């Protein structure tokens, strides 16, 4: 039976008084009402991202588990779970800077939830988008989007169009084309992990700003939104 509430699972020893929070959201399905359980590959695909972030002292890293596996049309269950989770985190840790990281459906969910209090940065990896997704909630946030050029599950053209629209409400948008990789992010996994880690730590003030990301954000659109993360095609 599906969980009645979304779950947050800590990755690594959680600091008693975190300097920052990172919420990691896995993928799912367009329509599904079964549980978003840990046994699914989509969950485990994001664990290395969470573990990479958890190596930095002071960061509380949390994996989001949805009540239901699907987005489910107008119900947008995954986004609702992310929004409710962030509201609870804000009550528990008011004022603590927060970053969101999501893949596929999870990328869409964290983009929707980016307007929550304390969110500073959102990273959407191979996000599932369809041209109807809002961008107003991204005002004042930093946004990183990355999409493989061998993608077969979600549409890189949609994430590019979304990035162009996002630049209308925030200047801090960068988008990378991960050359030689597809939806599973396996062929160039270390580069995906490093890109996200550098972005999150830089935006949370726990590490230096990554020069490639900063340069992409400085370029006027559409510059900085099709930056190749070089690799073997």
Short mmCIF file of N, CA and C in Angstrom, two decimals, residues 14-196:
data_model
loop_
_atom_site.label_atom_id
_atom_site.label_comp_id
_atom_site.label_asym_id
_atom_site.label_seq_id
_atom_site.Cartn_x
_atom_site.Cartn_y
_atom_site.Cartn_z
N UNK A 14 23.68 12.73 9.69
CA UNK A 14 23.14 14.10 9.60
C UNK A 14 23.74 15.00 10.67
N UNK A 15 24.21 16.20 10.30
CA UNK A 15 24.72 17.12 11.32
C UNK A 15 23.60 17.59 12.24
N UNK A 16 23.93 17.80 13.50
CA UNK A 16 22.91 18.24 14.48
C UNK A 16 22.35 19.61 14.10
N UNK A 17 23.22 20.49 13.66
CA UNK A 17 22.80 21.83 13.24
C UNK A 17 23.37 22.09 11.86
N UNK A 18 22.66 21.67 10.82
CA UNK A 18 23.21 21.76 9.47
C UNK A 18 23.42 23.20 9.01
N UNK A 19 24.52 23.39 8.28
CA UNK A 19 24.77 24.69 7.66
C UNK A 19 24.00 24.82 6.36
N UNK A 20 23.62 23.69 5.78
CA UNK A 20 22.89 23.69 4.52
C UNK A 20 22.16 22.37 4.37
N UNK A 21 21.15 22.37 3.50
CA UNK A 21 20.36 21.18 3.20
C UNK A 21 20.43 20.90 1.71
N UNK A 22 20.45 19.63 1.37
CA UNK A 22 20.35 19.21 -0.02
C UNK A 22 19.32 18.10 -0.11
N UNK A 23 18.30 18.30 -0.93
CA UNK A 23 17.24 17.32 -1.12
C UNK A 23 17.39 16.72 -2.52
N UNK A 24 17.46 15.40 -2.60
CA UNK A 24 17.70 14.69 -3.85
C UNK A 24 16.45 13.89 -4.22
N UNK A 25 15.94 14.10 -5.43
CA UNK A 25 14.68 13.49 -5.86
C UNK A 25 14.93 12.59 -7.07
N UNK A 26 14.47 11.35 -6.99
CA UNK A 26 14.69 10.39 -8.07
C UNK A 26 13.57 10.48 -9.11
N UNK A 27 13.70 9.70 -10.17
CA UNK A 27 12.71 9.70 -11.23
C UNK A 27 11.52 8.81 -10.92
N UNK A 28 10.60 8.73 -11.87
CA UNK A 28 9.39 7.94 -11.69
C UNK A 28 8.73 7.68 -13.02
N UNK A 29 7.41 7.76 -13.05
CA UNK A 29 6.63 7.49 -14.26
C UNK A 29 5.63 8.60 -14.50
N UNK A 30 5.19 8.70 -15.75
CA UNK A 30 4.16 9.69 -16.06
C UNK A 30 2.88 9.41 -15.27
N UNK A 31 2.48 8.13 -15.24
CA UNK A 31 1.27 7.74 -14.54
C UNK A 31 1.51 6.43 -13.81
N UNK A 32 1.40 6.47 -12.49
CA UNK A 32 1.54 5.25 -11.68
C UNK A 32 1.07 5.57 -10.27
N UNK A 33 0.29 4.67 -9.70
CA UNK A 33 -0.21 4.89 -8.35
C UNK A 33 0.34 3.88 -7.36
N UNK A 34 1.35 3.11 -7.78
CA UNK A 34 2.01 2.24 -6.82
C UNK A 34 3.08 3.03 -6.08
N UNK A 35 3.70 2.42 -5.09
CA UNK A 35 4.62 3.13 -4.22
C UNK A 35 5.92 3.48 -4.91
N UNK A 36 6.48 4.65 -4.56
CA UNK A 36 7.80 5.03 -5.02
C UNK A 36 8.85 4.45 -4.10
N UNK A 37 9.02 3.14 -4.10
CA UNK A 37 9.85 2.45 -3.11
C UNK A 37 11.33 2.46 -3.45
N UNK A 38 12.14 2.09 -2.46
CA UNK A 38 13.59 2.07 -2.60
C UNK A 38 14.07 0.97 -3.53
N UNK A 39 13.25 -0.03 -3.78
CA UNK A 39 13.71 -1.15 -4.59
C UNK A 39 13.89 -0.77 -6.05
N UNK A 40 13.40 0.38 -6.45
CA UNK A 40 13.42 0.75 -7.86
C UNK A 40 14.77 1.36 -8.25
N UNK A 41 15.16 1.09 -9.50
CA UNK A 41 16.43 1.58 -10.01
C UNK A 41 16.49 3.09 -10.00
N UNK A 42 15.36 3.74 -10.25
CA UNK A 42 15.35 5.21 -10.28
C UNK A 42 15.84 5.80 -8.97
N UNK A 43 15.50 5.16 -7.85
CA UNK A 43 15.96 5.62 -6.54
C UNK A 43 17.48 5.47 -6.44
N UNK A 44 17.98 4.29 -6.75
CA UNK A 44 19.40 4.00 -6.57
C UNK A 44 20.28 4.78 -7.55
N UNK A 45 19.72 5.20 -8.67
CA UNK A 45 20.48 6.01 -9.62
C UNK A 45 20.93 7.33 -8.99
N UNK A 46 20.16 7.83 -8.02
CA UNK A 46 20.49 9.13 -7.43
C UNK A 46 21.30 9.02 -6.15
N UNK A 47 21.48 7.82 -5.64
CA UNK A 47 22.25 7.67 -4.40
C UNK A 47 23.68 8.16 -4.54
N UNK A 48 24.40 7.90 -5.64
CA UNK A 48 25.76 8.44 -5.74
C UNK A 48 25.82 9.97 -5.71
N UNK A 49 24.81 10.63 -6.26
CA UNK A 49 24.77 12.10 -6.18
C UNK A 49 24.65 12.53 -4.71
N UNK A 50 23.77 11.85 -3.97
CA UNK A 50 23.57 12.20 -2.57
C UNK A 50 24.82 11.92 -1.76
N UNK A 51 25.48 10.80 -2.02
CA UNK A 51 26.69 10.46 -1.27
C UNK A 51 27.82 11.44 -1.55
N UNK A 52 27.92 11.90 -2.79
CA UNK A 52 28.95 12.88 -3.13
C UNK A 52 28.74 14.17 -2.35
N UNK A 53 27.50 14.61 -2.24
CA UNK A 53 27.21 15.84 -1.49
C UNK A 53 27.43 15.65 0.00
N UNK A 54 27.16 14.45 0.50
CA UNK A 54 27.26 14.19 1.94
C UNK A 54 28.70 14.16 2.43
N UNK A 55 29.66 14.17 1.52
CA UNK A 55 31.07 14.18 1.95
C UNK A 55 31.50 15.54 2.49
N UNK A 56 30.70 16.56 2.29
CA UNK A 56 31.03 17.91 2.78
C UNK A 56 30.44 18.11 4.17
N UNK A 57 31.28 18.49 5.10
CA UNK A 57 30.83 18.72 6.48
C UNK A 57 29.76 19.81 6.52
N UNK A 58 28.76 19.59 7.34
CA UNK A 58 27.74 20.60 7.56
C UNK A 58 26.53 20.50 6.67
N UNK A 59 26.59 19.64 5.64
CA UNK A 59 25.45 19.50 4.72
C UNK A 59 24.61 18.30 5.14
N UNK A 60 23.33 18.53 5.38
CA UNK A 60 22.39 17.43 5.62
C UNK A 60 21.79 17.06 4.27
N UNK A 61 22.07 15.83 3.82
CA UNK A 61 21.60 15.37 2.52
C UNK A 61 20.45 14.39 2.74
N UNK A 62 19.35 14.61 2.02
CA UNK A 62 18.13 13.84 2.22
C UNK A 62 17.59 13.35 0.89
N UNK A 63 17.29 12.06 0.82
CA UNK A 63 16.66 11.49 -0.37
C UNK A 63 15.14 11.53 -0.21
N UNK A 64 14.47 12.06 -1.20
CA UNK A 64 13.01 12.12 -1.18
C UNK A 64 12.42 10.84 -1.78
N UNK A 65 11.50 10.21 -1.04
CA UNK A 65 10.72 9.09 -1.55
C UNK A 65 9.26 9.52 -1.66
N UNK A 66 8.73 9.41 -2.86
CA UNK A 66 7.36 9.85 -3.11
C UNK A 66 6.35 8.85 -2.54
N UNK A 67 5.18 9.37 -2.29
CA UNK A 67 4.08 8.48 -1.91
C UNK A 67 3.68 7.57 -3.07
N UNK A 68 3.65 8.15 -4.26
CA UNK A 68 3.27 7.41 -5.46
C UNK A 68 4.38 7.55 -6.50
N UNK A 69 4.49 6.56 -7.36
CA UNK A 69 5.59 6.55 -8.31
C UNK A 69 5.37 7.49 -9.48
N UNK A 70 4.11 7.90 -9.72
CA UNK A 70 3.80 8.68 -10.91
C UNK A 70 3.57 10.16 -10.66
N UNK A 71 3.69 10.93 -11.74
CA UNK A 71 3.34 12.35 -11.74
C UNK A 71 1.82 12.49 -11.72
N UNK A 72 1.14 11.71 -12.56
CA UNK A 72 -0.32 11.56 -12.55
C UNK A 72 -1.06 12.83 -12.93
N UNK A 73 -0.67 13.35 -14.08
CA UNK A 73 -1.41 14.45 -14.70
C UNK A 73 -1.55 15.67 -13.82
N UNK A 74 -2.77 16.20 -13.77
CA UNK A 74 -3.01 17.43 -13.02
C UNK A 74 -2.75 17.27 -11.53
N UNK A 75 -2.74 16.05 -11.04
CA UNK A 75 -2.44 15.84 -9.61
C UNK A 75 -1.00 16.17 -9.30
N UNK A 76 -0.09 16.07 -10.28
CA UNK A 76 1.36 16.30 -10.15
C UNK A 76 1.85 15.87 -8.76
N UNK A 77 1.63 14.60 -8.49
CA UNK A 77 1.90 14.07 -7.16
C UNK A 77 3.35 14.25 -6.72
N UNK A 78 4.30 14.04 -7.63
CA UNK A 78 5.70 14.17 -7.25
C UNK A 78 6.04 15.60 -6.84
N UNK A 79 5.53 16.57 -7.58
CA UNK A 79 5.78 17.97 -7.22
C UNK A 79 5.13 18.32 -5.89
N UNK A 80 3.94 17.80 -5.66
CA UNK A 80 3.26 18.07 -4.39
C UNK A 80 4.04 17.48 -3.22
N UNK A 81 4.58 16.28 -3.41
CA UNK A 81 5.40 15.68 -2.36
C UNK A 81 6.63 16.54 -2.07
N UNK A 82 7.27 17.03 -3.13
CA UNK A 82 8.46 17.87 -2.94
C UNK A 82 8.09 19.16 -2.21
N UNK A 83 6.98 19.77 -2.59
CA UNK A 83 6.56 21.01 -1.95
C UNK A 83 6.24 20.81 -0.47
N UNK A 84 5.52 19.74 -0.16
CA UNK A 84 5.17 19.48 1.24
C UNK A 84 6.41 19.16 2.07
N UNK A 85 7.34 18.43 1.47
CA UNK A 85 8.59 18.10 2.16
C UNK A 85 9.39 19.36 2.47
N UNK A 86 9.48 20.25 1.53
CA UNK A 86 10.25 21.48 1.74
C UNK A 86 9.58 22.38 2.77
N UNK A 87 8.26 22.40 2.79
CA UNK A 87 7.56 23.17 3.82
C UNK A 87 7.89 22.64 5.21
N UNK A 88 7.94 21.31 5.35
CA UNK A 88 8.28 20.71 6.64
C UNK A 88 9.73 21.00 7.01
N UNK A 89 10.63 20.95 6.05
CA UNK A 89 12.03 21.25 6.33
C UNK A 89 12.21 22.69 6.76
N UNK A 90 11.45 23.60 6.14
CA UNK A 90 11.55 25.01 6.52
C UNK A 90 11.11 25.22 7.96
N UNK A 91 10.09 24.51 8.38
CA UNK A 91 9.65 24.63 9.78
C UNK A 91 10.71 24.10 10.73
N UNK A 92 11.39 23.02 10.32
CA UNK A 92 12.38 22.38 11.18
C UNK A 92 13.72 23.12 11.17
N UNK A 93 14.07 23.69 10.01
CA UNK A 93 15.37 24.37 9.87
C UNK A 93 15.16 25.73 9.19
N UNK A 94 14.46 26.65 9.82
CA UNK A 94 14.18 27.93 9.15
C UNK A 94 15.47 28.69 8.85
N UNK A 95 15.52 29.22 7.64
CA UNK A 95 16.66 30.04 7.25
C UNK A 95 17.87 29.28 6.76
N UNK A 96 17.83 27.95 6.76
CA UNK A 96 18.99 27.18 6.33
C UNK A 96 18.97 27.08 4.80
N UNK A 97 20.03 27.51 4.12
CA UNK A 97 20.03 27.48 2.65
C UNK A 97 19.90 26.06 2.14
N UNK A 98 19.11 25.91 1.08
CA UNK A 98 18.71 24.60 0.59
C UNK A 98 18.94 24.50 -0.91
N UNK A 99 19.44 23.33 -1.33
CA UNK A 99 19.58 23.03 -2.76
C UNK A 99 18.74 21.80 -3.08
N UNK A 100 18.22 21.76 -4.30
CA UNK A 100 17.40 20.66 -4.77
C UNK A 100 18.07 20.03 -5.99
N UNK A 101 18.06 18.70 -6.03
CA UNK A 101 18.63 17.96 -7.16
C UNK A 101 17.63 16.89 -7.57
N UNK A 102 17.27 16.83 -8.85
CA UNK A 102 16.33 15.83 -9.28
C UNK A 102 16.63 15.31 -10.67
N UNK A 103 16.25 14.06 -10.92
CA UNK A 103 16.47 13.42 -12.21
C UNK A 103 15.14 13.04 -12.84
N UNK A 104 14.99 13.32 -14.13
CA UNK A 104 13.83 12.91 -14.91
C UNK A 104 12.55 13.49 -14.30
N UNK A 105 11.59 12.66 -13.84
CA UNK A 105 10.41 13.20 -13.17
C UNK A 105 10.81 13.99 -11.93
N UNK A 106 11.86 13.53 -11.23
CA UNK A 106 12.34 14.26 -10.07
C UNK A 106 12.90 15.62 -10.44
N UNK A 107 13.50 15.74 -11.64
CA UNK A 107 13.94 17.05 -12.10
C UNK A 107 12.78 18.00 -12.30
N UNK A 108 11.70 17.48 -12.85
CA UNK A 108 10.50 18.30 -13.00
C UNK A 108 9.94 18.70 -11.64
N UNK A 109 9.93 17.76 -10.71
CA UNK A 109 9.38 18.02 -9.38
C UNK A 109 10.16 19.11 -8.65
N UNK A 110 11.50 19.05 -8.70
CA UNK A 110 12.26 20.06 -7.97
C UNK A 110 12.18 21.42 -8.64
N UNK A 111 12.02 21.45 -9.96
CA UNK A 111 11.81 22.74 -10.62
C UNK A 111 10.50 23.37 -10.17
N UNK A 112 9.45 22.56 -10.06
CA UNK A 112 8.16 23.06 -9.57
C UNK A 112 8.28 23.58 -8.13
N UNK A 113 9.06 22.88 -7.31
CA UNK A 113 9.13 23.19 -5.88
C UNK A 113 10.16 24.25 -5.54
N UNK A 114 10.84 24.79 -6.54
CA UNK A 114 11.96 25.69 -6.28
C UNK A 114 11.57 27.00 -5.61
N UNK A 115 10.29 27.35 -5.62
CA UNK A 115 9.86 28.59 -4.99
C UNK A 115 9.72 28.49 -3.48
N UNK A 116 9.98 27.34 -2.90
CA UNK A 116 9.86 27.17 -1.45
C UNK A 116 10.85 28.06 -0.71
N UNK A 117 10.54 28.47 0.53
CA UNK A 117 11.47 29.29 1.30
C UNK A 117 12.81 28.60 1.47
N UNK A 118 13.88 29.38 1.46
CA UNK A 118 15.26 28.94 1.72
C UNK A 118 15.91 28.25 0.54
N UNK A 119 15.17 27.95 -0.54
CA UNK A 119 15.79 27.32 -1.69
C UNK A 119 16.65 28.34 -2.43
N UNK A 120 17.91 28.00 -2.62
CA UNK A 120 18.83 28.86 -3.35
C UNK A 120 19.18 28.32 -4.72
N UNK A 121 19.18 27.00 -4.86
CA UNK A 121 19.67 26.40 -6.09
C UNK A 121 18.89 25.15 -6.41
N UNK A 122 18.72 24.89 -7.72
CA UNK A 122 18.01 23.69 -8.16
C UNK A 122 18.72 23.12 -9.37
N UNK A 123 19.01 21.82 -9.33
CA UNK A 123 19.66 21.13 -10.43
C UNK A 123 18.70 20.09 -10.98
N UNK A 124 18.39 20.19 -12.28
CA UNK A 124 17.48 19.25 -12.94
C UNK A 124 18.26 18.48 -13.99
N UNK A 125 18.34 17.16 -13.82
CA UNK A 125 19.13 16.30 -14.69
C UNK A 125 18.20 15.51 -15.60
N UNK A 126 18.40 15.66 -16.91
CA UNK A 126 17.52 15.01 -17.88
C UNK A 126 16.06 15.19 -17.49
N UNK A 127 15.64 16.42 -17.19
CA UNK A 127 14.28 16.60 -16.66
C UNK A 127 13.22 16.28 -17.71
N UNK A 128 12.14 15.72 -17.23
CA UNK A 128 10.98 15.45 -18.07
C UNK A 128 10.10 16.70 -18.07
N UNK A 129 10.05 17.37 -19.22
CA UNK A 129 9.30 18.63 -19.35
C UNK A 129 8.49 18.55 -20.64
N UNK A 130 7.40 19.34 -20.70
CA UNK A 130 6.54 19.24 -21.89
C UNK A 130 6.10 20.59 -22.44
N UNK A 131 6.75 21.67 -22.02
CA UNK A 131 6.39 22.99 -22.54
C UNK A 131 5.34 23.72 -21.74
N UNK A 132 4.68 23.04 -20.79
CA UNK A 132 3.66 23.69 -19.97
C UNK A 132 4.17 24.08 -18.59
N UNK A 133 5.42 23.76 -18.28
CA UNK A 133 5.93 23.92 -16.93
C UNK A 133 6.24 25.38 -16.61
N UNK A 134 5.83 25.87 -15.44
CA UNK A 134 6.05 27.28 -15.09
C UNK A 134 7.50 27.57 -14.75
N UNK A 135 7.88 28.85 -14.83
CA UNK A 135 9.23 29.27 -14.47
C UNK A 135 9.23 30.36 -13.40
N UNK A 136 8.08 30.94 -13.10
CA UNK A 136 8.04 32.09 -12.19
C UNK A 136 8.63 31.76 -10.82
N UNK A 137 8.50 30.51 -10.38
CA UNK A 137 8.99 30.12 -9.06
C UNK A 137 10.51 30.10 -8.98
N UNK A 138 11.18 30.25 -10.12
CA UNK A 138 12.64 30.23 -10.14
C UNK A 138 13.26 31.59 -9.86
N UNK A 139 12.45 32.63 -9.74
CA UNK A 139 12.99 33.97 -9.49
C UNK A 139 13.86 33.97 -8.23
N UNK A 140 15.07 34.51 -8.35
CA UNK A 140 15.98 34.58 -7.23
C UNK A 140 16.74 33.30 -6.96
N UNK A 141 16.54 32.27 -7.79
CA UNK A 141 17.22 30.99 -7.62
C UNK A 141 18.29 30.81 -8.70
N UNK A 142 19.27 29.95 -8.41
CA UNK A 142 20.24 29.52 -9.40
C UNK A 142 19.79 28.17 -9.95
N UNK A 143 19.91 28.00 -11.27
CA UNK A 143 19.38 26.81 -11.92
C UNK A 143 20.46 26.17 -12.78
N UNK A 144 20.63 24.87 -12.61
CA UNK A 144 21.50 24.07 -13.47
C UNK A 144 20.65 22.98 -14.12
N UNK A 145 20.74 22.89 -15.44
CA UNK A 145 20.08 21.82 -16.19
C UNK A 145 21.15 21.09 -16.98
N UNK A 146 21.08 19.77 -17.00
CA UNK A 146 22.01 18.97 -17.80
C UNK A 146 21.23 17.87 -18.50
N UNK A 147 21.60 17.63 -19.76
CA UNK A 147 20.89 16.63 -20.56
C UNK A 147 21.89 15.92 -21.45
N UNK A 148 21.84 14.60 -21.51
CA UNK A 148 22.70 13.86 -22.40
C UNK A 148 22.30 14.00 -23.85
N UNK A 149 23.29 13.96 -24.76
CA UNK A 149 22.97 14.09 -26.18
C UNK A 149 22.54 12.75 -26.80
N UNK A 150 22.57 11.67 -26.03
CA UNK A 150 22.06 10.37 -26.49
C UNK A 150 20.75 10.01 -25.78
N UNK A 151 20.07 11.01 -25.32
CA UNK A 151 18.83 10.84 -24.56
C UNK A 151 17.75 10.19 -25.42
N UNK A 152 17.03 9.22 -24.83
CA UNK A 152 15.92 8.56 -25.52
C UNK A 152 14.62 8.60 -24.72
N UNK A 153 14.66 9.06 -23.47
CA UNK A 153 13.49 9.01 -22.60
C UNK A 153 12.82 10.38 -22.45
N UNK A 154 13.61 11.43 -22.31
CA UNK A 154 13.09 12.79 -22.18
C UNK A 154 13.69 13.65 -23.28
N UNK A 155 13.14 14.81 -23.50
CA UNK A 155 13.48 15.59 -24.69
C UNK A 155 14.44 16.74 -24.34
N UNK A 156 15.70 16.70 -24.81
CA UNK A 156 16.62 17.81 -24.55
C UNK A 156 16.14 19.13 -25.13
N UNK A 157 15.36 19.09 -26.18
CA UNK A 157 14.84 20.34 -26.75
C UNK A 157 13.90 21.03 -25.78
N UNK A 158 13.15 20.24 -25.01
CA UNK A 158 12.24 20.84 -24.03
C UNK A 158 13.03 21.47 -22.89
N UNK A 159 14.11 20.83 -22.45
CA UNK A 159 14.88 21.43 -21.36
C UNK A 159 15.59 22.69 -21.83
N UNK A 160 15.99 22.74 -23.10
CA UNK A 160 16.59 23.97 -23.64
C UNK A 160 15.55 25.08 -23.70
N UNK A 161 14.36 24.78 -24.19
CA UNK A 161 13.30 25.79 -24.24
C UNK A 161 12.96 26.28 -22.84
N UNK A 162 12.94 25.35 -21.89
CA UNK A 162 12.66 25.73 -20.50
C UNK A 162 13.75 26.66 -19.97
N UNK A 163 15.01 26.34 -20.25
CA UNK A 163 16.12 27.18 -19.79
C UNK A 163 16.02 28.58 -20.37
N UNK A 164 15.65 28.70 -21.63
CA UNK A 164 15.49 30.01 -22.25
C UNK A 164 14.40 30.80 -21.53
N UNK A 165 13.28 30.14 -21.22
CA UNK A 165 12.21 30.83 -20.50
C UNK A 165 12.63 31.19 -19.08
N UNK A 166 13.40 30.30 -18.45
CA UNK A 166 13.83 30.56 -17.08
C UNK A 166 14.72 31.79 -16.99
N UNK A 167 15.48 32.06 -18.04
CA UNK A 167 16.35 33.24 -18.05
C UNK A 167 15.55 34.54 -17.97
N UNK A 168 14.26 34.47 -18.23
CA UNK A 168 13.44 35.68 -18.14
C UNK A 168 13.16 36.06 -16.70
N UNK A 169 13.30 35.11 -15.76
CA UNK A 169 12.99 35.41 -14.36
C UNK A 169 14.22 35.33 -13.47
N UNK A 170 15.30 34.71 -13.94
CA UNK A 170 16.55 34.67 -13.20
C UNK A 170 17.70 34.61 -14.17
N UNK A 171 18.72 35.41 -13.92
CA UNK A 171 19.90 35.40 -14.80
C UNK A 171 20.78 34.19 -14.55
N UNK A 172 20.62 33.54 -13.40
CA UNK A 172 21.54 32.49 -13.00
C UNK A 172 21.04 31.12 -13.47
N UNK A 173 21.11 30.93 -14.78
CA UNK A 173 20.71 29.67 -15.39
C UNK A 173 21.86 29.19 -16.28
N UNK A 174 22.25 27.94 -16.10
CA UNK A 174 23.24 27.30 -16.96
C UNK A 174 22.68 25.95 -17.39
N UNK A 175 22.97 25.59 -18.62
CA UNK A 175 22.52 24.28 -19.13
C UNK A 175 23.66 23.63 -19.88
N UNK A 176 23.89 22.34 -19.61
CA UNK A 176 24.99 21.59 -20.21
C UNK A 176 24.46 20.42 -21.03
N UNK A 177 25.10 20.18 -22.17
CA UNK A 177 24.88 18.98 -22.97
C UNK A 177 25.97 17.98 -22.59
N UNK A 178 25.58 16.86 -22.00
CA UNK A 178 26.55 15.85 -21.59
C UNK A 178 26.77 14.93 -22.79
N UNK A 179 27.90 15.13 -23.46
CA UNK A 179 28.16 14.45 -24.71
C UNK A 179 28.49 12.98 -24.46
N UNK A 180 27.83 12.12 -25.22
CA UNK A 180 28.10 10.70 -25.14
C UNK A 180 27.31 9.95 -24.09
N UNK A 181 26.32 10.57 -23.49
CA UNK A 181 25.56 9.89 -22.45
C UNK A 181 24.07 10.04 -22.68
N UNK A 182 23.31 9.15 -22.03
CA UNK A 182 21.87 9.13 -22.18
C UNK A 182 21.16 9.28 -20.85
N UNK A 183 19.94 8.78 -20.80
CA UNK A 183 19.07 9.06 -19.67
C UNK A 183 19.57 8.46 -18.36
N UNK A 184 20.22 7.31 -18.42
CA UNK A 184 20.65 6.63 -17.20
C UNK A 184 21.87 7.27 -16.55
N UNK A 185 22.57 8.16 -17.27
CA UNK A 185 23.73 8.89 -16.73
C UNK A 185 24.84 7.94 -16.28
N UNK A 186 25.03 6.85 -17.01
CA UNK A 186 25.99 5.83 -16.61
C UNK A 186 27.33 5.96 -17.32
N UNK A 187 27.32 6.32 -18.61
CA UNK A 187 28.58 6.34 -19.36
C UNK A 187 29.54 7.40 -18.82
N UNK A 188 29.00 8.49 -18.35
CA UNK A 188 29.85 9.57 -17.85
C UNK A 188 29.45 9.95 -16.43
N UNK A 189 29.16 8.94 -15.65
CA UNK A 189 28.67 9.16 -14.29
C UNK A 189 29.57 10.09 -13.47
N UNK A 190 30.90 9.93 -13.46
CA UNK A 190 31.72 10.83 -12.64
C UNK A 190 31.55 12.31 -13.00
N UNK A 191 31.38 12.59 -14.31
CA UNK A 191 31.22 13.99 -14.71
C UNK A 191 29.87 14.55 -14.26
N UNK A 192 28.81 13.74 -14.36
CA UNK A 192 27.50 14.17 -13.84
C UNK A 192 27.62 14.49 -12.34
N UNK A 193 28.21 13.56 -11.59
CA UNK A 193 28.31 13.74 -10.13
C UNK A 193 29.12 14.99 -9.79
N UNK A 194 30.26 15.17 -10.49
CA UNK A 194 31.12 16.31 -10.19
C UNK A 194 30.44 17.62 -10.54
N UNK A 195 29.75 17.68 -11.68
CA UNK A 195 29.06 18.90 -12.08
C UNK A 195 28.04 19.32 -11.04
N UNK A 196 27.22 18.36 -10.59
CA UNK A 196 26.19 18.67 -9.61
C UNK A 196 26.80 19.07 -8.28
#
